[in-house]
mmCIF file of C-alpha atoms in Angstrom:
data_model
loop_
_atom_site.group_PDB
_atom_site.id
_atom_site.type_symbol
_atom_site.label_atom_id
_atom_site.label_comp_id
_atom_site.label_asym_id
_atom_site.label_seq_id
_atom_site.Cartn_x
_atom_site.Cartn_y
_atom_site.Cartn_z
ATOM 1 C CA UNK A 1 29.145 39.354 -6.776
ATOM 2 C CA UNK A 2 28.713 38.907 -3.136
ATOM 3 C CA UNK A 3 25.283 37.886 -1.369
ATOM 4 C CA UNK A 4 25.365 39.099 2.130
ATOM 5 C CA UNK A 5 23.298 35.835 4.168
ATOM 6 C CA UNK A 6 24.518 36.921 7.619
ATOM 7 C CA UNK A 7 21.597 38.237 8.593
ATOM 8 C CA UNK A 8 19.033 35.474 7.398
ATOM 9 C CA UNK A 9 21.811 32.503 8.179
ATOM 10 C CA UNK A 10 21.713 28.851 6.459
ATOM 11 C CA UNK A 11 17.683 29.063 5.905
ATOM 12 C CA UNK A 12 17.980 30.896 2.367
ATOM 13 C CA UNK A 13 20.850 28.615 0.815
ATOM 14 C CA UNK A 14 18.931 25.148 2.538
ATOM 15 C CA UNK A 15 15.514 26.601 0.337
ATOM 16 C CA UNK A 16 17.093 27.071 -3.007
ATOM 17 C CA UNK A 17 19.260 23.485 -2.652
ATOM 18 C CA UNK A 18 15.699 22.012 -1.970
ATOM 19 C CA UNK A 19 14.591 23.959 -5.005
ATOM 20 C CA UNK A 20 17.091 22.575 -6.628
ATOM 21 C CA UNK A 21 16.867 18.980 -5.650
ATOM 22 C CA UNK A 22 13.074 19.024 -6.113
ATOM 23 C CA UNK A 23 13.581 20.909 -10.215
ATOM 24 C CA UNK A 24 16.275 18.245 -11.036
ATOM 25 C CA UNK A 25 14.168 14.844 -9.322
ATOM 26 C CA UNK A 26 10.999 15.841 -11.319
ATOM 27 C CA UNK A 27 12.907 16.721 -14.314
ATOM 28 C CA UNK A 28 14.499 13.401 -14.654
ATOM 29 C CA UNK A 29 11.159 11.872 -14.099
ATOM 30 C CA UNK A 30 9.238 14.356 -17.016
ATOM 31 C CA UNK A 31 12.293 13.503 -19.261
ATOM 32 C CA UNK A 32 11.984 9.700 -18.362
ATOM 33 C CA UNK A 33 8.570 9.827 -19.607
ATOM 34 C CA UNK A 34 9.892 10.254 -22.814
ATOM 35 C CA UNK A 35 12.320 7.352 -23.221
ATOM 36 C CA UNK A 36 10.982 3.573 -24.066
ATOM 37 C CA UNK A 37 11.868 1.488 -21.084
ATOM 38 C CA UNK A 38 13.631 -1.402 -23.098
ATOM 39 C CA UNK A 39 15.731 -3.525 -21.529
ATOM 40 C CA UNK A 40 18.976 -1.734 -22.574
ATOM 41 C CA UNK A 41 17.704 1.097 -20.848
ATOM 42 C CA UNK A 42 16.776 -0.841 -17.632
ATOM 43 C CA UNK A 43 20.085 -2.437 -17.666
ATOM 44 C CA UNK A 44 21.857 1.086 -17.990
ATOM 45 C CA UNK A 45 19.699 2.764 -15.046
ATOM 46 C CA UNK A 46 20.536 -0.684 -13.217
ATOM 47 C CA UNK A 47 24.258 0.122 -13.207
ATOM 48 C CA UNK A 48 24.126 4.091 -13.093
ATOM 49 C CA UNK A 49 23.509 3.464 -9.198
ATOM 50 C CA UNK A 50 26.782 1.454 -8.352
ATOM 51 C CA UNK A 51 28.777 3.670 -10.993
ATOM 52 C CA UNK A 52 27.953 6.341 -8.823
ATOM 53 C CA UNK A 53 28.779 4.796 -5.279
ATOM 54 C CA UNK A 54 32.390 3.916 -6.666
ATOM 55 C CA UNK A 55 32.702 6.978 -7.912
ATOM 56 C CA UNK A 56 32.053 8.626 -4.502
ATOM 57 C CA UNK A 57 33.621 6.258 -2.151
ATOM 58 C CA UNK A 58 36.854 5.912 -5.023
ATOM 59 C CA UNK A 59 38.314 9.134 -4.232
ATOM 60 C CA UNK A 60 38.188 8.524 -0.132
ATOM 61 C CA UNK A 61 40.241 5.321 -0.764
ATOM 62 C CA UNK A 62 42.810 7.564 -1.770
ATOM 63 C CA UNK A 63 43.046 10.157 0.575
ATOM 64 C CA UNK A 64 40.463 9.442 3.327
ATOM 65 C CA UNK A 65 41.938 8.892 6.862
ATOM 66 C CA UNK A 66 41.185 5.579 8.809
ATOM 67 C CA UNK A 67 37.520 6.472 9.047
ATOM 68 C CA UNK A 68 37.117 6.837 5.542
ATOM 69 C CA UNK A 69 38.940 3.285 4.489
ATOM 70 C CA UNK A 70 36.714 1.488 7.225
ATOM 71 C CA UNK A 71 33.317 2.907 5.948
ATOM 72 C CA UNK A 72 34.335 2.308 2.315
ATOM 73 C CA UNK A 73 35.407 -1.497 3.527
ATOM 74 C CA UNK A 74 32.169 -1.962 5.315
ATOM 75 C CA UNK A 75 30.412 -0.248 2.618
ATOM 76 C CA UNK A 76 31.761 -2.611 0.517
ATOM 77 C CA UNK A 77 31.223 -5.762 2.053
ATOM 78 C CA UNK A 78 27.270 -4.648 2.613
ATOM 79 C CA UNK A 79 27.318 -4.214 -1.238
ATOM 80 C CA UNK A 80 28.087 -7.470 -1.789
ATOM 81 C CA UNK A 81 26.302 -8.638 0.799
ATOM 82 C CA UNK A 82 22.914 -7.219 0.099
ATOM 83 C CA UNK A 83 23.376 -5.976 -3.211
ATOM 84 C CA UNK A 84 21.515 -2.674 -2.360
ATOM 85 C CA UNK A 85 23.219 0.298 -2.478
ATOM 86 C CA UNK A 86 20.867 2.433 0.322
ATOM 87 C CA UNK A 87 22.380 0.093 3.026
ATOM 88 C CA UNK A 88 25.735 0.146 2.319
ATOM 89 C CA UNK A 89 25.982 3.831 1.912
ATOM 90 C CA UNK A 90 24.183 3.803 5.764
ATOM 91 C CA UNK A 91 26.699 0.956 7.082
ATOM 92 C CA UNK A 92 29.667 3.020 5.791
ATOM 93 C CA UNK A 93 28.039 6.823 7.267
ATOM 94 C CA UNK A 94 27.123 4.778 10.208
ATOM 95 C CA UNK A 95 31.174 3.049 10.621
ATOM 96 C CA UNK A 96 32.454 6.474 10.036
ATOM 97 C CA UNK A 97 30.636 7.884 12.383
ATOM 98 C CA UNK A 98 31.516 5.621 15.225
ATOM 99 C CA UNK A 99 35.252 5.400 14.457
ATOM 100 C CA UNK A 100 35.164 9.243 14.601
ATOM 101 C CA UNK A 101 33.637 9.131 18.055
ATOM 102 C CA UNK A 102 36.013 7.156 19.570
#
């Protein structure tokens, strides 16, 4: 089945994905009101966020171009740096943006 969006443009699919992202954020916090916050479980949501940043920025080591391996190195090094995962995943958009420029 086909939807025809030509005639509305992006604005349609942009609505639903923030329908989407909106269902699935409050979602996770209804369901989270459910589950005891031990300390298991605060270890476990601790680690889900750099489990998921390596398994982004794993795949672009492999077959990303030169803009790719330098924002995953200076994604990296933040990371370590700062040990926050917002401002590494900046420092490596920003680095990939700039080597792209040039």
């Amino acid at each position: 089945m086909a939807i025809d969006l030509a005639a509305w443009g992006p604005f349609p699919v942009v609505l639903v994905m923030a329908a989407v992202t909106l269902a699935t954020r409050w979602g996770g916090v209804f369901i989270m009101s459910f589950v005891p916050l031990g300390e298991r479980t605060r270890r476990f949501i601790a680690a889900m966020s750099g489990s998921v940043l390596v398994a982004v920025l794993a795949p672009m080591a492999m077959r990303g171009d030169g803009g790719a391996r330098l924002a995953l190195l200076s994604t990296a090094v933040v990371m370590l740096a700062l040990k926050k995962p917002l401002p590494a995943i900046a420092a490596g958009v920003v680095v990939a943006a700039l080597f792209r420029q040039l």
